[in-house]
Amino acid sequence: MTVHAPIHPTARRALTVRLATPRGFCAGVDRAIQIVERAIEKFGAPVYVRHEIVHNRHVVERLKGMGAVFVKELDECPDDRPVVFSAHGVPKSVPATARAREMVYLDATCPLVSKVHVEAERHHAAGCHIILIGHAGHPEVVGTMGQLPAGAITLVETAADAEAFQRPGDAPLAYATQTTLSVDDTSEILAVLKRRFPELPDPHKEDICYATTNRQEAVKRLGEGCDLVLVIGSANSSNSVRLVEVALRAGARDARLVDDATQVDWSWLDGVTTLGITAGASAPERLIQDLIDAVRARFDADVIEDAGERETVAFKLPRLLTA
């Protein structure tokens, strides 16, 4: 239940607000949303989207208002309307079915997720059994596992899973990771796998996508000096949920995930002198500004933007939309 504190403009207490940098949309999310918008402009409504284009309720509702129809599976789409595949990626069978039905389709898979798919195929072609570090049922994991035949990939979710994993026969091993994981959790799992299977390659910084890494590093800085960290993002957004965990591990007294400013229970700020604010990679900047406005309405807020990584990455749109 949301509790709305009374606003007393003449009796507002001081509050330091630190904004994480970077925060909010990453290049892959921005590209995916643009693909849906441009498809609606080019082909008219409706344009179908298989699964949520990104995991954010506000983004999905706005695109619905423009003419996007979100479905779970391809068989819910008519043959004569365009369909967009979500940023999380899809199993190979999905575009294959779309081609067989002669559908117009646009693949909004984040290029960094596509990179994981390519690496998984390369490892498989080299005869390796692949360990995929990720969360069961997440669309990105479903998509990655769907690039290869059944049994070619084993999913490992925790360090305990890594301890229990058994090599299939004498196959050489390789690993891949879901792009939105906690960097620290992934390192812990990889440490177990490396101890048990020393031939595994050392982890690379880019195994977790740059945007996830940058946002987690920014939140670590917030957690070290904030009483409360508010993360704007939807509950089904893996990278947003991880930001809450990272903030708590870094030392924040409390950290909460909220869809938007209306979900803030203002009693959370009792005794708080320094508030940290960030947003997951699929959360629009306007939600952050709405939260800042709500804070300023209740407190004498000094808003400070933290120094952090400045992101300049941009991904190209599909040729079908730019021709």
mmCIF file of C-alpha atoms in Angstrom:
data_model
loop_
_atom_site.group_PDB
_atom_site.id
_atom_site.type_symbol
_atom_site.label_atom_id
_atom_site.label_comp_id
_atom_site.label_asym_id
_atom_site.label_seq_id
_atom_site.Cartn_x
_atom_site.Cartn_y
_atom_site.Cartn_z
ATOM 1 C CA MET A 1 0.000 0.000 0.000
ATOM 2 C CA THR A 2 1.347 3.418 -0.955
ATOM 3 C CA VAL A 3 1.446 5.924 1.896
ATOM 4 C CA HIS A 4 1.333 9.578 0.866
ATOM 5 C CA ALA A 5 2.974 11.826 3.416
ATOM 6 C CA PRO A 6 1.443 15.250 3.919
ATOM 7 C CA ILE A 7 3.311 18.032 2.167
ATOM 8 C CA HIS A 8 4.234 21.041 4.341
ATOM 9 C CA PRO A 9 6.191 23.465 2.155
ATOM 10 C CA THR A 10 7.137 25.696 5.100
ATOM 11 C CA ALA A 11 8.472 22.868 7.266
ATOM 12 C CA ARG A 12 10.499 20.734 4.927
ATOM 13 C CA ARG A 13 13.624 19.099 6.249
ATOM 14 C CA ALA A 14 16.903 18.986 4.365
ATOM 15 C CA LEU A 15 17.672 15.918 2.256
ATOM 16 C CA THR A 16 20.681 15.178 0.085
ATOM 17 C CA VAL A 17 19.726 13.333 -3.105
ATOM 18 C CA ARG A 18 22.403 11.579 -5.136
ATOM 19 C CA LEU A 19 21.590 10.608 -8.715
ATOM 20 C CA ALA A 20 23.494 7.644 -10.111
ATOM 21 C CA THR A 21 25.338 8.035 -13.404
ATOM 22 C CA PRO A 22 24.660 6.198 -15.652
ATOM 23 C CA ARG A 23 21.035 5.253 -15.068
ATOM 24 C CA GLY A 24 17.965 4.415 -17.112
ATOM 25 C CA PHE A 25 17.858 3.476 -20.781
ATOM 26 C CA CYS A 26 20.795 1.661 -22.331
ATOM 27 C CA ALA A 27 21.533 1.550 -26.066
ATOM 28 C CA GLY A 28 19.906 -1.860 -26.546
ATOM 29 C CA VAL A 29 16.664 -0.775 -24.884
ATOM 30 C CA ASP A 30 16.598 2.507 -26.790
ATOM 31 C CA ARG A 31 17.065 0.622 -30.080
ATOM 32 C CA ALA A 32 14.320 -1.897 -29.279
ATOM 33 C CA ILE A 33 11.779 0.808 -28.437
ATOM 34 C CA GLN A 34 12.687 2.751 -31.590
ATOM 35 C CA ILE A 35 12.140 -0.385 -33.667
ATOM 36 C CA VAL A 36 8.553 -0.694 -32.415
ATOM 37 C CA GLU A 37 7.895 3.047 -32.874
ATOM 38 C CA ARG A 38 9.348 3.118 -36.402
ATOM 39 C CA ALA A 39 7.500 -0.065 -37.370
ATOM 40 C CA ILE A 40 4.195 1.537 -36.351
ATOM 41 C CA GLU A 41 5.106 4.665 -38.356
ATOM 42 C CA LYS A 42 6.048 2.637 -41.439
ATOM 43 C CA PHE A 43 3.411 -0.109 -41.456
ATOM 44 C CA GLY A 44 0.628 1.472 -39.415
ATOM 45 C CA ALA A 45 -1.153 -0.116 -36.454
ATOM 46 C CA PRO A 46 -1.343 -2.764 -35.298
ATOM 47 C CA VAL A 47 2.232 -4.003 -35.048
ATOM 48 C CA TYR A 48 2.601 -7.174 -33.009
ATOM 49 C CA VAL A 49 5.372 -7.644 -30.443
ATOM 50 C CA ARG A 50 6.325 -11.078 -29.177
ATOM 51 C CA HIS A 51 6.761 -10.709 -25.395
ATOM 52 C CA GLU A 52 7.322 -7.359 -23.687
ATOM 53 C CA ILE A 53 9.735 -5.404 -25.872
ATOM 54 C CA VAL A 54 11.605 -4.497 -22.668
ATOM 55 C CA HIS A 55 10.671 -5.211 -19.071
ATOM 56 C CA ASN A 56 9.033 -1.943 -18.094
ATOM 57 C CA ARG A 57 5.316 -1.440 -17.572
ATOM 58 C CA HIS A 58 5.346 2.241 -18.538
ATOM 59 C CA VAL A 59 7.162 1.588 -21.811
ATOM 60 C CA VAL A 60 4.793 -1.246 -22.716
ATOM 61 C CA GLU A 61 1.667 0.797 -21.937
ATOM 62 C CA ARG A 62 2.906 3.772 -23.988
ATOM 63 C CA LEU A 63 3.611 1.535 -27.006
ATOM 64 C CA LYS A 64 0.191 -0.108 -26.632
ATOM 65 C CA GLY A 65 -1.305 3.369 -26.892
ATOM 66 C CA MET A 66 0.578 3.870 -30.173
ATOM 67 C CA GLY A 67 -0.753 0.648 -31.697
ATOM 68 C CA ALA A 68 1.537 -2.153 -30.489
ATOM 69 C CA VAL A 69 -0.119 -5.458 -29.600
ATOM 70 C CA PHE A 70 1.891 -7.604 -27.188
ATOM 71 C CA VAL A 71 1.554 -11.376 -27.437
ATOM 72 C CA LYS A 72 3.218 -14.351 -25.812
ATOM 73 C CA GLU A 73 3.742 -16.504 -28.879
ATOM 74 C CA LEU A 74 3.940 -16.148 -32.634
ATOM 75 C CA ASP A 75 0.787 -18.189 -33.218
ATOM 76 C CA GLU A 76 -1.209 -15.265 -31.767
ATOM 77 C CA CYS A 77 -0.047 -13.037 -34.652
ATOM 78 C CA PRO A 78 -1.786 -12.809 -38.048
ATOM 79 C CA ASP A 79 0.356 -13.540 -41.101
ATOM 80 C CA ASP A 80 -0.297 -10.150 -42.690
ATOM 81 C CA ARG A 81 0.932 -7.840 -39.895
ATOM 82 C CA PRO A 82 4.542 -7.106 -38.866
ATOM 83 C CA VAL A 83 5.906 -8.666 -35.699
ATOM 84 C CA VAL A 84 8.810 -7.486 -33.552
ATOM 85 C CA PHE A 85 10.913 -9.838 -31.420
ATOM 86 C CA SER A 86 11.816 -8.450 -27.990
ATOM 87 C CA ALA A 87 15.206 -7.100 -26.887
ATOM 88 C CA HIS A 88 15.844 -10.263 -24.854
ATOM 89 C CA GLY A 89 16.262 -12.484 -27.914
ATOM 90 C CA VAL A 90 14.314 -15.504 -29.147
ATOM 91 C CA PRO A 91 15.025 -19.154 -29.869
ATOM 92 C CA LYS A 92 16.028 -19.897 -33.487
ATOM 93 C CA SER A 93 12.695 -21.612 -34.038
ATOM 94 C CA VAL A 94 10.815 -18.294 -33.788
ATOM 95 C CA PRO A 95 12.290 -16.471 -36.825
ATOM 96 C CA ALA A 96 12.282 -19.790 -38.681
ATOM 97 C CA THR A 97 8.524 -20.055 -38.149
ATOM 98 C CA ALA A 98 8.031 -16.411 -39.155
ATOM 99 C CA ARG A 99 9.936 -17.032 -42.397
ATOM 100 C CA ALA A 100 7.893 -20.158 -43.122
ATOM 101 C CA ARG A 101 4.721 -18.096 -42.690
ATOM 102 C CA GLU A 102 6.202 -15.347 -44.918
ATOM 103 C CA MET A 103 5.684 -12.783 -42.161
ATOM 104 C CA VAL A 104 7.377 -9.392 -42.015
ATOM 105 C CA TYR A 105 9.415 -9.516 -38.816
ATOM 106 C CA LEU A 106 11.896 -7.234 -37.090
ATOM 107 C CA ASP A 107 14.424 -8.574 -34.617
ATOM 108 C CA ALA A 108 14.931 -6.121 -31.739
ATOM 109 C CA THR A 109 17.334 -8.448 -29.895
ATOM 110 C CA CYS A 110 19.998 -6.373 -28.163
ATOM 111 C CA PRO A 111 23.243 -6.725 -30.153
ATOM 112 C CA LEU A 112 25.034 -7.696 -26.939
ATOM 113 C CA VAL A 113 22.597 -10.584 -26.460
ATOM 114 C CA SER A 114 23.133 -11.544 -30.096
ATOM 115 C CA LYS A 115 26.865 -11.606 -29.333
ATOM 116 C CA VAL A 116 26.201 -14.229 -26.627
ATOM 117 C CA HIS A 117 24.223 -16.273 -29.169
ATOM 118 C CA VAL A 118 27.111 -16.152 -31.655
ATOM 119 C CA GLU A 119 29.621 -17.172 -28.986
ATOM 120 C CA ALA A 120 27.416 -20.078 -27.882
ATOM 121 C CA GLU A 121 27.202 -21.315 -31.469
ATOM 122 C CA ARG A 122 30.970 -20.955 -31.874
ATOM 123 C CA HIS A 123 31.625 -23.001 -28.728
ATOM 124 C CA HIS A 124 29.128 -25.643 -29.857
ATOM 125 C CA ALA A 125 30.771 -25.878 -33.287
ATOM 126 C CA ALA A 126 34.104 -26.450 -31.523
ATOM 127 C CA GLY A 127 32.616 -29.449 -29.711
ATOM 128 C CA CYS A 128 32.230 -27.787 -26.306
ATOM 129 C CA HIS A 129 29.447 -28.318 -23.806
ATOM 130 C CA ILE A 130 28.267 -24.871 -22.702
ATOM 131 C CA ILE A 131 27.537 -23.789 -19.146
ATOM 132 C CA LEU A 132 25.087 -20.878 -19.206
ATOM 133 C CA ILE A 133 25.039 -18.742 -16.076
ATOM 134 C CA GLY A 134 21.605 -17.173 -15.764
ATOM 135 C CA HIS A 135 18.081 -17.325 -14.360
ATOM 136 C CA ALA A 136 15.726 -20.116 -15.409
ATOM 137 C CA GLY A 137 12.735 -18.882 -17.381
ATOM 138 C CA HIS A 138 14.129 -15.444 -18.154
ATOM 139 C CA PRO A 139 13.421 -14.653 -21.834
ATOM 140 C CA GLU A 140 17.104 -14.007 -22.525
ATOM 141 C CA VAL A 141 18.046 -17.433 -21.139
ATOM 142 C CA VAL A 142 15.228 -19.116 -23.085
ATOM 143 C CA GLY A 143 16.460 -17.381 -26.242
ATOM 144 C CA THR A 144 20.100 -18.326 -25.709
ATOM 145 C CA MET A 145 19.331 -21.958 -24.931
ATOM 146 C CA GLY A 146 17.097 -22.020 -28.005
ATOM 147 C CA GLN A 147 20.046 -21.273 -30.301
ATOM 148 C CA LEU A 148 21.377 -24.838 -29.926
ATOM 149 C CA PRO A 149 20.030 -28.396 -29.813
ATOM 150 C CA ALA A 150 18.563 -29.650 -26.558
ATOM 151 C CA GLY A 151 21.252 -30.858 -24.169
ATOM 152 C CA ALA A 152 24.006 -28.646 -25.615
ATOM 153 C CA ILE A 153 23.706 -26.137 -22.758
ATOM 154 C CA THR A 154 23.447 -26.629 -19.002
ATOM 155 C CA LEU A 155 21.939 -23.752 -17.012
ATOM 156 C CA VAL A 156 23.700 -22.835 -13.760
ATOM 157 C CA GLU A 157 21.924 -20.315 -11.519
ATOM 158 C CA THR A 158 23.924 -20.362 -8.283
ATOM 159 C CA ALA A 159 27.300 -21.261 -6.801
ATOM 160 C CA ALA A 160 25.622 -24.405 -5.415
ATOM 161 C CA ASP A 161 24.564 -25.345 -8.953
ATOM 162 C CA ALA A 162 28.162 -24.817 -10.060
ATOM 163 C CA GLU A 163 29.362 -27.209 -7.337
ATOM 164 C CA ALA A 164 26.803 -29.827 -8.408
ATOM 165 C CA PHE A 165 27.397 -29.537 -12.170
ATOM 166 C CA GLN A 166 28.707 -32.708 -13.807
ATOM 167 C CA ARG A 167 30.599 -32.601 -17.086
ATOM 168 C CA PRO A 168 28.745 -34.636 -19.741
ATOM 169 C CA GLY A 169 31.269 -37.337 -20.635
ATOM 170 C CA ASP A 170 34.664 -35.931 -21.577
ATOM 171 C CA ALA A 171 33.395 -32.920 -23.539
ATOM 172 C CA PRO A 172 35.495 -29.747 -23.308
ATOM 173 C CA LEU A 173 33.673 -26.940 -21.500
ATOM 174 C CA ALA A 174 32.873 -23.323 -22.303
ATOM 175 C CA TYR A 175 30.589 -20.848 -20.587
ATOM 176 C CA ALA A 176 28.310 -17.936 -21.403
ATOM 177 C CA THR A 177 26.356 -15.545 -19.193
ATOM 178 C CA GLN A 178 23.011 -13.793 -19.190
ATOM 179 C CA THR A 179 23.862 -10.144 -19.818
ATOM 180 C CA THR A 180 21.848 -8.657 -16.927
ATOM 181 C CA LEU A 181 23.291 -10.592 -13.982
ATOM 182 C CA SER A 182 24.955 -9.276 -10.861
ATOM 183 C CA VAL A 183 28.646 -8.930 -11.664
ATOM 184 C CA ASP A 184 29.567 -10.098 -8.146
ATOM 185 C CA ASP A 185 27.236 -13.125 -8.203
ATOM 186 C CA THR A 186 28.585 -14.150 -11.597
ATOM 187 C CA SER A 187 32.169 -13.845 -10.349
ATOM 188 C CA GLU A 188 31.321 -16.104 -7.398
ATOM 189 C CA ILE A 189 29.820 -18.762 -9.686
ATOM 190 C CA LEU A 190 32.746 -18.551 -12.095
ATOM 191 C CA ALA A 191 35.205 -18.921 -9.229
ATOM 192 C CA VAL A 192 33.567 -22.250 -8.321
ATOM 193 C CA LEU A 193 33.591 -23.418 -11.940
ATOM 194 C CA LYS A 194 37.227 -22.378 -12.440
ATOM 195 C CA ARG A 195 38.281 -24.236 -9.294
ATOM 196 C CA ARG A 196 36.538 -27.388 -10.494
ATOM 197 C CA PHE A 197 37.412 -27.004 -14.183
ATOM 198 C CA PRO A 198 40.672 -25.016 -14.449
ATOM 199 C CA GLU A 199 40.669 -25.242 -18.250
ATOM 200 C CA LEU A 200 37.750 -22.804 -18.442
ATOM 201 C CA PRO A 201 38.887 -19.421 -19.782
ATOM 202 C CA ASP A 202 39.237 -16.504 -17.401
ATOM 203 C CA PRO A 203 36.186 -14.250 -17.258
ATOM 204 C CA HIS A 204 36.182 -11.118 -19.364
ATOM 205 C CA LYS A 205 34.726 -7.829 -18.201
ATOM 206 C CA GLU A 206 32.453 -7.788 -21.248
ATOM 207 C CA ASP A 207 30.775 -11.100 -20.332
ATOM 208 C CA ILE A 208 28.170 -8.982 -18.514
ATOM 209 C CA CYS A 209 26.985 -6.185 -20.810
ATOM 210 C CA TYR A 210 28.609 -2.774 -20.423
ATOM 211 C CA ALA A 211 25.316 -1.118 -19.381
ATOM 212 C CA THR A 212 24.626 -3.621 -16.604
ATOM 213 C CA THR A 213 28.198 -3.306 -15.341
ATOM 214 C CA ASN A 214 28.154 0.499 -15.432
ATOM 215 C CA ARG A 215 24.829 0.747 -13.587
ATOM 216 C CA GLN A 216 25.946 -1.679 -10.912
ATOM 217 C CA GLU A 217 29.204 0.226 -10.374
ATOM 218 C CA ALA A 218 27.234 3.465 -10.067
ATOM 219 C CA VAL A 219 24.917 1.896 -7.493
ATOM 220 C CA LYS A 220 27.863 0.578 -5.490
ATOM 221 C CA ARG A 221 28.994 4.190 -5.108
ATOM 222 C CA LEU A 222 25.486 5.166 -3.968
ATOM 223 C CA GLY A 223 25.248 2.282 -1.523
ATOM 224 C CA GLU A 224 28.470 3.277 0.176
ATOM 225 C CA GLY A 225 27.073 6.666 1.192
ATOM 226 C CA CYS A 226 23.264 6.543 1.149
ATOM 227 C CA ASP A 227 20.755 5.641 3.858
ATOM 228 C CA LEU A 228 18.179 4.619 1.247
ATOM 229 C CA VAL A 229 18.489 3.832 -2.450
ATOM 230 C CA LEU A 230 15.392 3.916 -4.654
ATOM 231 C CA VAL A 231 15.659 1.966 -7.910
ATOM 232 C CA ILE A 232 13.062 2.739 -10.562
ATOM 233 C CA GLY A 233 12.203 -0.371 -12.546
ATOM 234 C CA SER A 234 9.656 -3.139 -12.945
ATOM 235 C CA ALA A 235 9.710 -6.250 -10.789
ATOM 236 C CA ASN A 236 10.257 -8.501 -13.841
ATOM 237 C CA SER A 237 13.327 -6.501 -14.904
ATOM 238 C CA SER A 238 16.355 -8.618 -14.002
ATOM 239 C CA ASN A 239 18.853 -5.764 -14.180
ATOM 240 C CA SER A 240 16.651 -3.546 -11.964
ATOM 241 C CA VAL A 241 16.230 -6.214 -9.284
ATOM 242 C CA ARG A 242 20.010 -6.735 -9.292
ATOM 243 C CA LEU A 243 20.540 -3.003 -8.607
ATOM 244 C CA VAL A 244 18.609 -3.291 -5.338
ATOM 245 C CA GLU A 245 20.769 -6.241 -4.289
ATOM 246 C CA VAL A 246 23.973 -4.422 -5.240
ATOM 247 C CA ALA A 247 22.992 -1.312 -3.250
ATOM 248 C CA LEU A 248 22.356 -3.364 -0.110
ATOM 249 C CA ARG A 249 25.623 -5.249 -0.469
ATOM 250 C CA ALA A 250 27.482 -1.965 -0.904
ATOM 251 C CA GLY A 251 26.256 -0.681 2.449
ATOM 252 C CA ALA A 252 22.942 1.094 1.917
ATOM 253 C CA ARG A 253 20.770 0.799 5.010
ATOM 254 C CA ASP A 254 17.767 0.159 2.795
ATOM 255 C CA ALA A 255 17.067 -0.190 -0.944
ATOM 256 C CA ARG A 256 13.713 -0.472 -2.699
ATOM 257 C CA LEU A 257 12.459 -1.203 -6.200
ATOM 258 C CA VAL A 258 9.563 1.007 -7.346
ATOM 259 C CA ASP A 259 7.755 1.247 -10.671
ATOM 260 C CA ASP A 260 7.430 5.001 -10.279
ATOM 261 C CA ALA A 261 7.029 7.792 -7.703
ATOM 262 C CA THR A 262 3.472 6.721 -6.818
ATOM 263 C CA GLN A 263 4.820 3.511 -5.294
ATOM 264 C CA VAL A 264 7.069 5.265 -2.774
ATOM 265 C CA ASP A 265 6.035 4.844 0.866
ATOM 266 C CA TRP A 266 7.335 8.143 2.238
ATOM 267 C CA SER A 267 7.768 6.627 5.696
ATOM 268 C CA TRP A 268 10.801 4.853 4.178
ATOM 269 C CA LEU A 269 12.523 8.247 4.321
ATOM 270 C CA ASP A 270 12.074 8.688 8.077
ATOM 271 C CA GLY A 271 15.579 9.300 9.439
ATOM 272 C CA VAL A 272 17.088 9.354 5.944
ATOM 273 C CA THR A 273 19.567 12.186 5.332
ATOM 274 C CA THR A 274 21.051 10.935 2.039
ATOM 275 C CA LEU A 275 18.838 9.361 -0.615
ATOM 276 C CA GLY A 276 20.211 7.619 -3.696
ATOM 277 C CA ILE A 277 18.164 7.396 -6.898
ATOM 278 C CA THR A 278 18.818 5.262 -9.960
ATOM 279 C CA ALA A 279 16.856 3.396 -12.622
ATOM 280 C CA GLY A 280 17.173 0.088 -14.402
ATOM 281 C CA ALA A 281 18.196 -0.045 -18.060
ATOM 282 C CA SER A 282 14.576 -0.260 -19.263
ATOM 283 C CA ALA A 283 13.191 2.665 -17.209
ATOM 284 C CA PRO A 284 12.474 5.997 -18.964
ATOM 285 C CA GLU A 285 14.200 9.149 -17.695
ATOM 286 C CA ARG A 286 10.841 10.870 -17.149
ATOM 287 C CA LEU A 287 10.109 8.453 -14.288
ATOM 288 C CA ILE A 288 13.322 9.557 -12.601
ATOM 289 C CA GLN A 289 12.372 13.209 -13.003
ATOM 290 C CA ASP A 290 8.887 12.501 -11.605
ATOM 291 C CA LEU A 291 10.484 10.928 -8.533
ATOM 292 C CA ILE A 292 12.836 13.893 -8.052
ATOM 293 C CA ASP A 293 9.853 16.261 -8.308
ATOM 294 C CA ALA A 294 7.959 14.231 -5.705
ATOM 295 C CA VAL A 295 10.971 14.329 -3.363
ATOM 296 C CA ARG A 296 11.384 18.075 -3.837
ATOM 297 C CA ALA A 297 7.710 18.597 -3.005
ATOM 298 C CA ARG A 298 8.277 17.027 0.410
ATOM 299 C CA PHE A 299 11.868 17.927 1.300
ATOM 300 C CA ASP A 300 14.391 20.726 0.962
ATOM 301 C CA ALA A 301 16.307 18.544 -1.469
ATOM 302 C CA ASP A 302 19.849 19.174 -2.648
ATOM 303 C CA VAL A 303 20.110 17.052 -5.812
ATOM 304 C CA ILE A 304 23.650 16.041 -6.781
ATOM 305 C CA GLU A 305 24.535 14.031 -9.889
ATOM 306 C CA ASP A 306 27.218 11.459 -9.105
ATOM 307 C CA ALA A 307 30.230 11.281 -11.381
ATOM 308 C CA GLY A 308 30.182 8.090 -13.407
ATOM 309 C CA GLU A 309 30.743 6.454 -16.764
ATOM 310 C CA ARG A 310 29.344 8.477 -19.672
ATOM 311 C CA GLU A 311 27.854 6.125 -22.222
ATOM 312 C CA THR A 312 28.121 6.932 -25.935
ATOM 313 C CA VAL A 313 27.165 3.535 -27.385
ATOM 314 C CA ALA A 314 24.465 3.521 -30.082
ATOM 315 C CA PHE A 315 23.164 0.576 -32.123
ATOM 316 C CA LYS A 316 21.896 0.723 -35.702
ATOM 317 C CA LEU A 317 18.282 0.063 -36.565
ATOM 318 C CA PRO A 318 17.322 -2.773 -38.981
ATOM 319 C CA ARG A 319 17.668 -1.855 -42.662
ATOM 320 C CA LEU A 320 13.966 -2.509 -43.226
ATOM 321 C CA LEU A 321 13.223 0.597 -41.131
ATOM 322 C CA THR A 322 15.912 2.881 -42.535
ATOM 323 C CA ALA A 323 15.641 2.144 -46.252
#
